[in-house]
Amino acid sequence: MSSDHSTNMPFDLKSHSDKIKLVLVGNPNVGKSVFFNALTGIYVDVSNFPGTTVDISHGIYNEYIVFDTPGVYGVSSFNDEERVARDVILSGDIILNVVDAVHMERDLFLTQQLIDMGKKVIVALNMMDDVKRNGLKIDIEKLSEMLGVPIIPTVAVHKIGLDEVKNKINTACTGNPISGIREKLKEVMPLVSNPSEALLVLEEDENIIARNNIQKDYNLREKIYHQRRERVNEIVDKVVTQTSQGASFKTRLSQMMLKPLTGIPILIFTLFIMYEFLGVFIAQTVVGFTEEIIMGTYYNNFIVSIFEPLLKGHNFLEKFLIGEFGILTMVPIYILGLLLPLVIGFYFLLSILEDSGYLPRIATLVDKSLTKLGLNGRAIIPIILGFGCVTMATITTRLLGSKRERFIATMLLGLAIPCSAQLGVIVGMTSSIGISYFLVYVLTIVLVFIITGTILNKILPGESTDLLIDIPPLRIPRIKNILSKTYTKTIMFLKEASPLFVIGAVLITFMEHFNILVGIQNIIAPLTEGFLQLPKEVATAFIMGIIRRDFGAAGLFSLAEQGLLNDAQILVSLVVITLFVPCIAAILVIFKERDWKESALIWFGSIFISFLVGGILSFILI
Amino acid sequence: MCLSNARPGQFIEIISIPDPDVKAQAIRFGIYEGAKVKCSEVINSGPVILQNRMQEIAVGHNLAKKIKIKLVS
Ligand SMILES: Nc1nc2c(ncn2[C@@H]2O[C@H](COP(=O)(O)OP(=O)(O)OP(=O)(O)O)[C@@H](O)[C@H]2O)c(=O)[nH]1
Ligand SMILES: [Mg+2]
């Protein structure tokens, strides 16, 4: 990613040049996106883990153009998010700084920095409900006086204080900077375009220094940061009082989640519940109803009975529309009957996990293991999101600290993490072949994951970064947010999957009609029949898998339904399709996020590893 | 001693943090040379969890080995 975002903003700002730029700024996970929703009416992701927002969204509110930024702990350039946020902040006219009232000693560091930059700031002191719950008391007037900017207490999720924030945006003002900073800024001002940049130059921000061609080293970062830290501590000491010890159950649960002795059983139990819900209830009971009865029988008979008479004599067209891979038969049956319930179920669970604040605790718990793969605990977030959609997860690898970590995580995501739709099909199929095969499947994938990570960690140059994260409080997920998140993700899935499924269906029918499919099946028969010991028809599923992995998994599903695969063959084909290439959407994102050499390596590497592992398994089992 | 040797429940003072970038990031969480915090949990050869009022921070093992601390009572 380039470091200069002012020139390639992903949207057209010129058409809104008359608007005042209002930028939402705050630490990760403080409720910025809730404010953004409230102001603009646009839903963007809201989760209880740092780093939910990685792209800048923007919307219109009255005379303002509002920007949602990724959460940052300070204005600087330690990672891509910070660089992106920094440039939006620099271009902003008014900063709406959202502060988590429970974590002021952390959040006010950013607030003070914004004030030191000379920005017009208004503070929304959010999470006031948690303040009460934790037995804290905050002197808001005193806080406002010390910072020198308006402070409005809010509970964003309950819409408390939002109107007041809206009404008072125009009262935002420049506050009280730390002492002595104004004088220092004067020295740099002639070299840059505004006081905000001047401050960043003093704080040794390499991008801003390079942009303004500044030769002199000021080396003041440590000194300024220290002074700011002391000022913030002083403010917090003066305005916050602990009146009673708050919620002890959450504290105890939080501790239990972190201690391996209790944390690992809790993690296993959570995964077990997820499996029961997704793998047993949704994948079997619900899908059995939606796929076989509603879509597979009623819908299929209905659509065929309408179109068959109309298409008499148009053999080719009939195949396209209502044939084995028909646009009106296979596509809706797969998408609506098979994948949709799984995707909804998965995102429902994932949203609960995200909102509870459990994910950062899992990150801490698994940090030790992930460091052996050249990652740190933070990487568990893209990995878990990868089970939802590898495409989106690849984007969140940005939150990892170094280039090598991002490559390792992207490779592992593309290779060994099945996405929700695919996972659902796989779980459904493995449940029919018995628990021991399921365990072999899981073990194989986990082994591939570990071996690949370990090897990459050995051969890639450089060093990975260490874990340094803050752990948000546990929260009871809000049902409304869970539902809206599940809804938006599901719509996104339908939008992304449907066109590709249609294209895939047309392609496969075309190849089938002109006997290309059989041709390919025969050409790669040595691989499928010989090496993998599978019927040559699975080649069709693999071709489908290049388009989307869940499409490929669905193809296997129907082969298994037709009784073409025995248990061991189901296992081998599932392993291959799981490890197979990332879907087209994911590979496009990978190409965008990584350079083409790395992307090509990931693509071909996945194919190679998938067949190799499949071959080894089939050699042992079949 | 270094942070990785801290035990749960101990109150500690940070003496030194090596890398300037890590230093700059840690100071925002309230972890800086001279800060007094509580060690709330340690995962065996894994992260150390520090608590500073309501704020909890997880510090990876390798980093914890590089941070010098002393106990305070
Ligand atoms: N109790 C309580 N929870 C809140 C409040 N405002 C937001 N939340 C919750 O805080 C979490 C974070 O909200 P987001 O809007 O995703 O935060 P964000 O600042 O956009 O986070 P990032 O995009 O990750 O930087 C969610 O679980 C919200 O439901 C509040 O006033 N009280
Ligand atoms: Mg957000």
XYZ file of C-alpha atoms and ligand atoms in Angstrom:
728
model
C 0.000 0.000 0.000
C 1.336 3.448 -0.727
C 1.968 5.697 2.189
C 0.445 8.738 0.566
C -3.312 8.477 0.676
C -4.161 12.055 -0.053
C -3.661 11.437 -3.753
C -5.429 8.114 -4.104
C -8.387 8.291 -1.777
C -10.729 5.481 -2.734
C -13.619 7.862 -3.370
C -14.433 11.081 -5.077
C -14.162 13.963 -2.678
C -14.355 16.744 -5.214
C -18.112 16.480 -5.549
C -18.405 17.255 -1.835
C -15.871 20.058 -1.665
C -18.465 22.428 -0.156
C -18.976 20.172 2.860
C -17.194 20.406 6.189
C -15.039 17.347 6.812
C -15.989 15.700 10.085
C -13.664 12.853 11.013
C -14.538 10.234 13.612
C -11.392 9.380 15.503
C -10.826 7.119 18.457
C -9.021 4.117 19.831
C -10.028 0.750 18.434
C -13.312 -0.621 19.695
C -14.715 2.501 21.318
C -17.919 2.828 19.287
C -16.877 5.016 16.348
C -18.798 2.897 13.904
C -21.942 3.153 16.025
C -21.619 6.947 15.792
C -21.010 6.707 12.088
C -24.204 4.678 11.677
C -26.136 7.146 13.779
C -24.918 10.160 11.826
C -25.067 8.864 8.282
C -27.531 6.001 8.467
C -24.947 3.746 6.808
C -24.272 0.453 8.539
C -20.603 -0.403 8.872
C -19.306 -3.292 10.915
C -19.486 -2.995 14.687
C -17.578 -5.575 16.769
C -16.076 -5.988 20.163
C -12.506 -6.433 19.052
C -9.935 -3.876 18.004
C -9.537 -3.512 14.269
C -13.054 -4.070 12.953
C -12.892 -1.116 10.619
C -9.930 -1.304 8.264
C -11.241 0.836 5.444
C -12.435 4.399 5.506
C -16.179 4.745 5.027
C -17.779 8.075 4.395
C -21.289 9.461 4.370
C -23.196 12.711 4.452
C -24.768 14.286 7.510
C -26.316 17.736 6.950
C -23.523 20.128 6.034
C -20.875 17.578 6.970
C -19.139 14.814 5.130
C -18.411 12.218 7.797
C -15.491 9.771 7.784
C -15.241 6.612 9.855
C -11.607 5.729 10.474
C -9.887 2.578 11.710
C -9.252 2.741 15.442
C -5.785 3.956 16.365
C -4.046 4.497 19.664
C -2.254 7.546 18.359
C -1.606 9.581 15.223
C 1.550 8.123 13.721
C 2.699 5.583 11.182
C 3.427 2.296 12.918
C 1.168 0.335 10.555
C -1.061 0.772 7.523
C -4.165 1.567 9.549
C -2.382 4.337 11.355
C -1.099 5.794 8.110
C -4.577 5.725 6.597
C -6.182 7.229 9.699
C -3.442 9.841 10.017
C -4.011 11.201 6.527
C -7.766 11.418 6.993
C -7.240 13.177 10.319
C -4.794 15.617 8.726
C -7.369 16.511 6.098
C -10.260 16.855 8.583
C -11.872 20.167 9.553
C -13.490 18.913 12.756
C -12.555 15.861 14.790
C -15.274 13.979 16.647
C -13.123 12.056 19.082
C -14.910 9.053 20.559
C -13.462 8.110 23.935
C -14.103 4.988 25.966
C -14.849 6.459 29.383
C -13.704 3.307 31.165
C -10.288 3.375 29.536
C -9.461 7.053 29.692
C -5.814 6.645 30.579
C -5.434 4.906 27.234
C -7.848 6.959 25.129
C -6.956 10.452 26.305
C -3.457 9.936 24.972
C -4.939 10.198 21.494
C -7.265 13.028 22.534
C -4.360 15.032 23.901
C -2.388 14.376 20.742
C -5.249 15.640 18.575
C -5.384 18.740 20.732
C -1.620 19.174 20.477
C -2.013 18.996 16.706
C -4.183 22.078 16.959
C -7.269 20.324 15.583
C -10.792 21.445 16.389
C -12.001 18.675 18.647
C -15.252 17.627 20.266
C -15.193 14.578 22.532
C -17.969 12.015 22.854
C -17.329 10.309 26.176
C -18.843 6.957 25.286
C -19.654 3.784 27.265
C -20.999 5.779 30.196
C -23.135 2.724 31.096
C -19.945 0.722 31.678
C -18.637 3.504 33.875
C -21.481 3.051 36.303
C -21.237 -0.715 36.122
C -17.571 -0.620 37.057
C -18.116 1.653 40.014
C -16.338 4.632 38.469
C -17.233 8.284 38.681
C -16.102 10.913 36.195
C -16.044 14.662 36.704
C -17.001 15.730 33.203
C -16.825 19.466 33.785
C -13.329 19.192 35.172
C -12.314 17.000 32.222
C -13.653 19.532 29.759
C -11.882 22.311 31.564
C -8.525 20.517 31.629
C -8.657 19.488 27.976
C -10.228 22.728 26.841
C -12.715 21.075 24.470
C -16.438 20.208 24.790
C -17.134 16.777 26.312
C -20.468 15.011 25.852
C -21.255 11.854 27.803
C -22.924 9.184 25.638
C -24.118 5.603 25.542
C -23.988 5.212 21.791
C -25.642 1.809 21.583
C -28.674 3.126 23.469
C -28.691 6.392 21.544
C -28.125 8.365 24.736
C -26.366 11.660 24.106
C -26.276 11.269 20.321
C -28.583 14.225 19.706
C -26.487 16.404 21.932
C -23.370 15.404 20.014
C -25.117 16.231 16.736
C -26.224 19.622 18.013
C -22.831 20.505 19.383
C -20.544 19.464 16.546
C -20.115 23.110 15.654
C -18.863 23.924 19.157
C -15.715 21.878 18.547
C -12.652 23.961 19.333
C -8.899 23.809 19.734
C -8.054 22.748 23.291
C -5.159 23.080 25.736
C -1.962 21.573 24.337
C 0.800 20.252 26.573
C 3.042 22.996 27.824
C 5.838 24.253 25.638
C 4.617 22.555 22.485
C 3.415 25.756 20.799
C 6.897 27.236 20.932
C 8.441 24.125 19.467
C 5.877 24.035 16.669
C 6.787 27.568 15.613
C 10.219 26.353 14.686
C 8.870 23.827 12.191
C 5.873 25.792 10.911
C 7.716 27.548 8.058
C 8.641 24.137 6.631
C 5.169 22.563 6.586
C 1.609 23.494 5.721
C -0.100 23.378 9.133
C 0.519 22.886 12.870
C -0.717 19.275 12.743
C 2.021 18.332 10.315
C 4.514 20.319 12.341
C 3.713 18.224 15.401
C 4.091 14.993 13.477
C 7.461 16.161 12.193
C 8.572 16.761 15.773
C 7.270 13.308 16.641
C 9.475 11.791 13.934
C 6.715 10.594 11.601
C 8.822 9.384 8.681
C 6.124 9.832 6.018
C 5.388 13.422 6.948
C 9.081 14.214 7.182
C 9.667 12.744 3.732
C 6.617 14.449 2.243
C 7.838 17.867 3.339
C 11.470 17.184 2.494
C 12.651 17.990 5.982
C 16.342 17.442 6.560
C 16.708 18.275 10.213
C 16.296 15.630 12.919
C 14.254 16.896 15.828
C 14.200 13.635 17.795
C 11.537 14.795 20.150
C 9.121 11.857 20.017
C 10.111 10.247 23.250
C 10.135 13.526 25.107
C 6.753 14.664 23.792
C 5.142 11.263 24.340
C 6.395 11.197 27.881
C 5.143 14.646 28.622
C 1.771 13.766 27.099
C 1.595 10.576 29.129
C 2.185 12.522 32.314
C -0.435 15.093 31.432
C -2.988 12.355 30.704
C -2.218 10.588 33.978
C -2.655 13.872 35.788
C -6.027 14.451 34.132
C -7.241 10.928 34.873
C -6.144 11.214 38.499
C -8.126 14.408 38.872
C -11.346 13.410 37.100
C -11.849 9.702 37.755
C -12.731 8.248 41.143
C -13.356 4.611 41.963
C -16.457 4.462 44.173
C -16.899 0.713 44.463
C -15.534 -2.490 43.042
C -17.520 -3.279 39.918
C -18.721 -6.403 38.182
C -16.736 -9.306 39.549
C -18.253 -12.158 37.569
C -17.012 -10.744 34.263
C -13.576 -10.193 35.750
C -13.432 -13.758 36.950
C -14.706 -15.162 33.656
C -12.173 -13.041 31.819
C -9.375 -14.465 33.949
C -10.601 -17.997 33.366
C -10.591 -17.449 29.615
C -6.947 -16.361 29.756
C -5.515 -19.028 32.062
C -4.622 -22.070 29.920
C -5.889 -24.492 32.551
C -9.423 -23.157 32.255
C -9.049 -21.227 29.004
C -8.343 -24.236 26.801
C -11.372 -26.211 28.041
C -13.524 -23.094 27.541
C -12.187 -22.746 24.005
C -12.817 -26.411 23.223
C -16.288 -26.191 24.693
C -17.027 -23.106 22.580
C -15.852 -24.881 19.435
C -17.931 -27.916 20.356
C -21.076 -25.792 20.728
C -20.337 -24.177 17.390
C -19.933 -27.584 15.787
C -23.198 -28.834 17.250
C -25.032 -25.767 16.045
C -23.458 -25.483 12.603
C -22.428 -29.031 11.788
C -25.334 -30.919 13.260
C -28.329 -28.613 13.547
C -27.846 -26.389 10.477
C -25.860 -28.656 8.163
C -28.084 -31.665 8.697
C -31.501 -30.779 10.051
C -31.995 -27.409 8.409
C -30.188 -28.147 5.151
C -31.922 -31.518 4.945
C -35.146 -29.596 4.830
C -34.137 -26.635 2.662
C -31.910 -28.459 0.201
C -33.688 -31.759 -0.253
C -37.311 -30.901 0.342
C -37.941 -27.226 -0.361
C -35.409 -26.501 -3.103
C -34.454 -29.956 -4.340
C -37.983 -31.286 -4.614
C -40.705 -28.639 -4.584
C -38.805 -25.840 -6.229
C -37.035 -28.098 -8.693
C -40.225 -29.839 -9.809
C -41.991 -26.527 -10.082
C -39.340 -24.858 -12.216
C -38.816 -27.901 -14.399
C -42.547 -28.310 -14.974
C -42.774 -24.708 -16.167
C -39.720 -24.628 -18.385
C -39.631 -28.139 -19.802
C -42.577 -27.683 -22.185
C -41.316 -24.244 -23.233
C -37.843 -25.494 -24.022
C -38.845 -28.609 -25.945
C -36.487 -29.028 -28.855
C -34.024 -26.428 -27.593
C -31.710 -28.986 -26.150
C -28.813 -26.586 -25.606
C -30.878 -23.909 -23.893
C -32.621 -26.494 -21.761
C -29.298 -27.661 -20.416
C -28.253 -24.111 -19.568
C -31.443 -23.306 -17.743
C -32.673 -26.477 -16.115
C -30.004 -29.089 -16.732
C -27.732 -30.752 -14.214
C -25.755 -27.522 -13.844
C -28.679 -25.269 -14.783
C -28.866 -21.586 -13.933
C -32.417 -22.039 -12.698
C -31.921 -25.416 -11.078
C -28.464 -26.029 -9.698
C -27.569 -22.407 -8.923
C -30.575 -21.540 -6.701
C -30.630 -24.992 -5.136
C -26.984 -24.720 -4.099
C -27.087 -21.094 -3.072
C -30.446 -20.941 -1.345
C -30.952 -24.515 -0.230
C -27.444 -25.564 0.703
C -25.216 -22.555 1.325
C -27.548 -19.851 2.589
C -28.576 -21.594 5.837
C -24.923 -22.409 6.530
C -23.761 -18.883 5.874
C -26.484 -17.391 8.060
C -25.690 -19.850 10.844
C -22.001 -19.172 10.626
C -22.244 -15.406 10.671
C -24.686 -15.576 13.518
C -22.130 -17.462 15.624
C -19.237 -15.332 14.471
C -21.117 -12.150 15.359
C -21.721 -13.433 18.871
C -18.037 -14.255 19.228
C -17.005 -10.875 17.853
C -19.308 -8.889 20.086
C -18.558 -10.733 23.297
C -14.927 -9.646 23.378
C -13.759 -13.256 23.466
C -11.549 -13.030 20.360
C -8.699 -10.980 21.888
C -8.640 -13.464 24.768
C -8.301 -16.320 22.302
C -5.514 -14.307 20.664
C -3.660 -14.149 23.980
C -4.237 -17.803 24.677
C -2.907 -19.006 21.325
C -0.060 -16.485 21.042
C 2.506 -19.008 22.210
C 1.541 -21.505 19.505
C 1.271 -18.951 16.737
C 4.745 -17.547 17.377
C 6.081 -20.912 16.195
C 4.432 -20.237 12.838
C 5.996 -16.809 12.574
C 2.805 -15.071 13.615
C 1.638 -13.638 16.885
C -1.669 -14.011 18.693
C -3.247 -11.167 16.764
C -3.223 -13.319 13.637
C -5.990 -15.436 15.121
C -8.438 -12.679 14.189
C -7.958 -12.922 10.413
C -7.812 -16.706 10.788
C -11.157 -16.887 12.574
C -12.657 -14.359 10.171
C -11.309 -16.563 7.395
C -13.745 -19.223 8.407
C -16.396 -16.674 7.446
C -14.904 -15.466 4.216
C -11.277 -15.697 3.179
C -11.697 -12.640 0.990
C -12.601 -10.363 3.888
C -10.079 -11.985 6.194
C -7.289 -11.297 3.728
C -8.063 -7.603 4.041
C -7.791 -7.731 7.839
C -4.271 -9.212 7.596
C -3.350 -5.532 7.349
C -3.556 -5.346 11.103
C -0.519 -7.617 11.393
C 2.737 -5.917 12.248
C 5.112 -6.933 9.458
C 5.203 -7.885 5.806
C 6.324 -11.418 6.553
C 3.464 -11.960 8.982
C 1.009 -10.703 6.390
C 2.397 -13.116 3.816
C 2.328 -16.103 6.159
C -1.213 -15.299 7.273
C -2.441 -14.817 3.701
C -0.876 -18.075 2.573
C -2.386 -19.992 5.480
C -5.766 -18.380 4.881
C -5.741 -19.215 1.194
C -4.523 -22.729 1.821
C -5.922 -24.231 4.955
C -8.918 -22.214 6.104
C -12.217 -23.313 4.578
C -14.771 -20.493 4.337
C -18.158 -20.757 6.015
C -20.156 -22.037 3.064
C -17.523 -24.601 2.201
C -17.040 -25.522 5.831
C -20.743 -26.147 6.260
C -20.843 -28.497 3.269
C -17.750 -30.232 4.556
C -19.072 -30.630 8.075
C -22.338 -31.937 6.687
C -20.510 -34.495 4.550
C -18.074 -35.592 7.211
C -20.900 -36.168 9.647
C -22.155 -38.848 7.265
C -18.805 -40.637 7.157
C -18.379 -40.987 10.888
C -16.441 -39.317 13.638
C -13.100 -41.035 13.037
C -12.927 -39.801 9.454
C -13.914 -36.356 10.620
C -11.023 -36.369 13.069
C -8.627 -37.488 10.345
C -9.890 -34.624 8.214
C -9.403 -32.042 10.963
C -6.010 -33.455 11.862
C -4.805 -33.356 8.270
C -5.825 -29.750 7.775
C -4.326 -28.712 11.112
C -1.071 -30.503 10.260
C -0.847 -28.822 6.871
C -1.500 -25.505 8.584
C 1.240 -26.078 11.149
C 3.818 -27.490 8.742
C 3.300 -24.756 6.167
C 3.505 -22.045 8.841
C 6.608 -23.543 10.406
C 8.383 -23.862 7.070
C 7.486 -20.326 6.015
C 8.694 -19.061 9.375
C 12.034 -20.815 8.787
C 12.643 -19.721 5.219
C 11.248 -16.190 5.096
C 13.762 -13.482 5.927
C 13.171 -10.901 8.626
C 11.530 -11.094 11.991
C 7.936 -11.147 13.143
C 6.583 -8.671 15.651
C 5.635 -9.473 19.228
C 2.181 -9.454 20.721
C 1.178 -6.168 22.315
C -2.595 -5.815 22.440
C -5.176 -4.411 24.742
C -7.928 -6.686 25.910
C -11.419 -5.207 25.717
C -13.983 -5.939 28.428
C -16.353 -8.859 28.018
C -19.815 -7.785 26.936
C -23.121 -9.467 26.490
C -23.698 -9.305 22.729
C -26.586 -7.123 21.630
C -29.084 -9.128 19.643
C -29.858 -6.236 17.316
C -26.255 -5.796 16.299
C -25.847 -9.547 15.840
C -28.834 -9.688 13.547
C -27.841 -6.675 11.481
C -24.309 -7.978 11.162
C -25.507 -11.424 10.146
C -27.850 -9.791 7.675
C -25.247 -7.551 6.014
C -22.715 -10.375 5.786
C -25.298 -12.714 4.302
C -26.350 -10.170 1.689
C -22.700 -9.657 0.883
C -22.317 -13.412 0.417
C -25.315 -13.573 -1.924
C -24.055 -10.635 -3.941
C -20.596 -12.073 -4.241
C -21.475 -15.706 -4.757
C -24.470 -15.517 -7.082
C -22.825 -14.032 -10.174
C -19.864 -16.373 -9.863
C -22.156 -19.356 -9.473
C -24.065 -18.344 -12.592
C -20.843 -17.889 -14.545
C -19.587 -21.185 -13.190
C -22.807 -22.966 -14.112
C -22.723 -21.599 -17.669
C -19.090 -22.548 -18.026
C -19.581 -26.071 -16.771
C -22.681 -26.668 -18.896
C -20.798 -25.352 -21.908
C -17.860 -27.620 -21.216
C -20.147 -30.519 -20.660
C -22.128 -29.943 -23.856
C -19.065 -29.847 -26.038
C -17.492 -32.788 -24.261
C -14.716 -30.593 -22.924
C -15.565 -31.698 -19.429
C -15.086 -35.356 -20.263
C -11.920 -34.379 -22.091
C -10.511 -32.654 -19.023
C -11.666 -35.489 -16.815
C -9.728 -37.892 -19.028
C -6.659 -35.712 -19.274
C -6.284 -35.363 -15.547
C -7.455 -38.909 -14.887
C -3.903 -40.000 -14.014
C -4.032 -37.410 -11.268
C -7.572 -38.059 -10.053
C -7.891 -41.786 -10.685
C -4.268 -42.732 -10.511
C -2.736 -40.555 -7.847
C -5.747 -39.647 -5.715
C -7.716 -42.880 -6.416
C -10.949 -40.959 -6.933
C -13.527 -41.339 -9.712
C -12.603 -39.100 -12.611
C -15.872 -37.135 -12.228
C -14.363 -35.273 -9.253
C -12.409 -33.275 -11.815
C -15.669 -31.400 -12.378
C -15.802 -30.457 -8.708
C -12.192 -29.281 -8.833
C -12.930 -27.095 -11.837
C -15.912 -25.708 -9.960
C -13.577 -25.179 -7.003
C -11.354 -22.855 -9.011
C -14.343 -20.556 -9.381
C -15.336 -20.797 -5.729
C -14.298 -23.343 -3.164
C -17.818 -23.709 -1.819
C -18.994 -24.293 -5.392
C -16.470 -27.118 -5.595
C -17.541 -28.488 -2.230
C -21.145 -28.406 -3.390
C -20.095 -30.350 -6.469
C -18.548 -33.017 -4.263
C -21.678 -33.024 -2.171
C -23.783 -34.028 -5.157
C -21.247 -36.678 -6.249
C -21.450 -38.156 -2.768
C -25.228 -38.000 -2.875
C -25.150 -39.976 -6.109
C -23.124 -42.618 -4.290
C -20.040 -42.194 -6.485
C -17.681 -41.823 -3.535
C -16.976 -44.186 -0.674
C -16.096 -42.871 2.788
C -12.348 -42.761 2.320
C -12.771 -41.098 -1.068
C -15.052 -38.475 0.446
C -12.330 -37.735 2.960
C -9.573 -37.445 0.359
C -11.640 -35.282 -1.965
C -12.659 -33.020 0.916
C -9.054 -32.528 1.954
C -8.107 -31.644 -1.612
C -10.969 -29.197 -2.067
C -10.242 -27.572 1.301
C -6.587 -26.989 0.517
C -7.360 -26.072 -3.079
C -6.865 -22.619 -4.579
C -8.475 -19.593 -2.969
C -11.662 -18.611 -4.814
C -11.570 -15.985 -7.558
C -12.732 -13.176 -5.256
C -10.098 -14.062 -2.671
C -7.305 -14.274 -5.219
C -8.281 -10.877 -6.608
C -7.987 -9.412 -3.129
C -4.705 -11.241 -2.587
C -3.383 -9.725 -5.802
C -4.449 -6.314 -4.573
C -2.945 -6.693 -1.102
C 0.232 -8.590 -1.977
C 2.450 -8.264 -5.037
C 1.903 -10.562 -8.028
C 4.840 -12.845 -7.247
C 3.572 -13.630 -3.770
C 0.042 -14.064 -5.110
C 1.120 -16.453 -7.835
C 3.118 -18.378 -5.269
C 0.042 -18.653 -3.058
C -2.140 -19.805 -5.962
C 0.157 -22.456 -7.411
C 1.456 -23.428 -3.997
C -2.083 -24.215 -2.855
C -2.792 -26.464 -5.855
C 0.463 -28.287 -5.427
C 0.059 -28.818 -1.686
C -3.586 -29.866 -2.005
C -2.844 -32.636 -4.501
C 0.272 -33.719 -2.674
C -1.536 -34.076 0.642
C -4.538 -35.725 -1.036
C -2.211 -38.211 -2.706
C -0.470 -39.077 0.533
C -3.787 -39.564 2.298
C -5.196 -41.754 -0.433
C -2.022 -43.811 -0.412
C -2.547 -44.474 3.289
C -6.309 -44.880 3.360
C -7.676 -46.168 0.074
C 14.541 -8.994 36.449
C 12.533 -9.105 33.253
C 8.804 -8.966 32.731
C 8.574 -12.598 31.638
C 9.582 -13.606 35.177
C 6.774 -11.695 36.848
C 4.128 -13.725 38.681
C 0.375 -13.148 38.712
C -0.689 -10.740 41.450
C 2.640 -8.938 41.675
C 2.881 -5.159 41.408
C 5.770 -4.081 39.251
C 7.513 -1.007 37.996
C 8.782 -0.849 34.435
C 12.499 -0.044 34.333
C 13.313 -0.167 30.632
C 11.792 -0.999 27.269
C 14.362 -1.632 24.536
C 12.965 -0.882 21.076
C 11.959 2.772 20.459
C 8.977 1.755 18.311
C 7.672 -0.650 20.928
C 8.309 2.011 23.524
C 6.206 4.539 21.622
C 3.364 2.055 21.227
C 3.464 0.842 24.806
C 3.385 4.313 26.316
C -0.074 4.849 24.825
C -1.327 1.869 26.821
C 0.187 3.360 29.944
C 3.203 1.045 29.851
C 6.336 3.194 30.052
C 9.533 3.484 31.983
C 8.508 4.380 35.509
C 4.915 3.132 35.219
C 3.616 1.008 38.083
C 1.227 -1.731 36.990
C -0.158 -5.029 38.198
C 0.708 -8.347 36.601
C -2.674 -10.032 36.460
C -1.869 -13.225 34.586
C 1.095 -15.063 33.085
C 0.767 -17.837 30.540
C 3.676 -20.240 30.878
C 6.249 -19.197 28.236
C 3.413 -17.201 26.694
C 2.060 -13.676 27.104
C 2.106 -11.660 30.322
C -1.073 -9.740 31.082
C -0.657 -6.372 32.706
C -3.365 -4.382 34.368
C -3.432 -0.651 34.763
C -6.712 0.404 36.372
C -9.410 -0.910 33.999
C -6.978 -1.458 31.178
C -5.580 -4.911 30.403
C -2.632 -5.372 28.068
C -1.201 -8.646 26.776
C 2.546 -8.630 26.123
C 4.047 -11.478 24.089
C 6.712 -13.659 25.690
C 9.626 -12.527 23.528
C 8.862 -8.913 24.167
C 8.349 -9.541 27.882
C 11.849 -11.020 28.021
C 13.266 -7.710 26.813
C 11.400 -5.499 29.258
C 13.208 -4.899 32.546
C 11.135 -4.488 35.676
C 11.392 -4.395 39.437
C 8.875 -5.429 42.054
C 7.086 -2.822 44.127
C 5.222 -3.612 47.284
N -21.812 -0.891 26.740
C -21.638 -0.126 25.666
N -21.146 -0.691 24.556
C -20.955 0.088 23.453
C -21.279 1.469 23.457
N -20.975 1.966 22.222
C -20.482 0.940 21.497
N -20.477 -0.204 22.231
C -19.990 -1.527 21.822
O -18.591 -1.411 21.639
C -18.124 -2.281 20.625
C -17.312 -1.519 19.616
O -18.115 -0.712 18.777
P -17.641 -0.275 17.306
O -18.591 0.769 16.825
O -17.374 -1.452 16.444
O -16.248 0.391 17.638
P -15.211 1.057 16.625
O -14.637 2.179 17.380
O -15.826 1.345 15.299
O -14.154 -0.111 16.532
P -13.005 -0.369 15.398
O -13.645 -0.201 14.073
O -12.569 -1.770 15.700
O -11.912 0.612 15.659
C -19.370 -2.958 20.078
O -19.479 -4.222 20.694
C -20.490 -2.022 20.490
O -21.714 -2.704 20.631
C -21.810 2.042 24.667
O -22.122 3.225 24.774
N -21.971 1.188 25.725
Mg -15.400 0.592 13.458
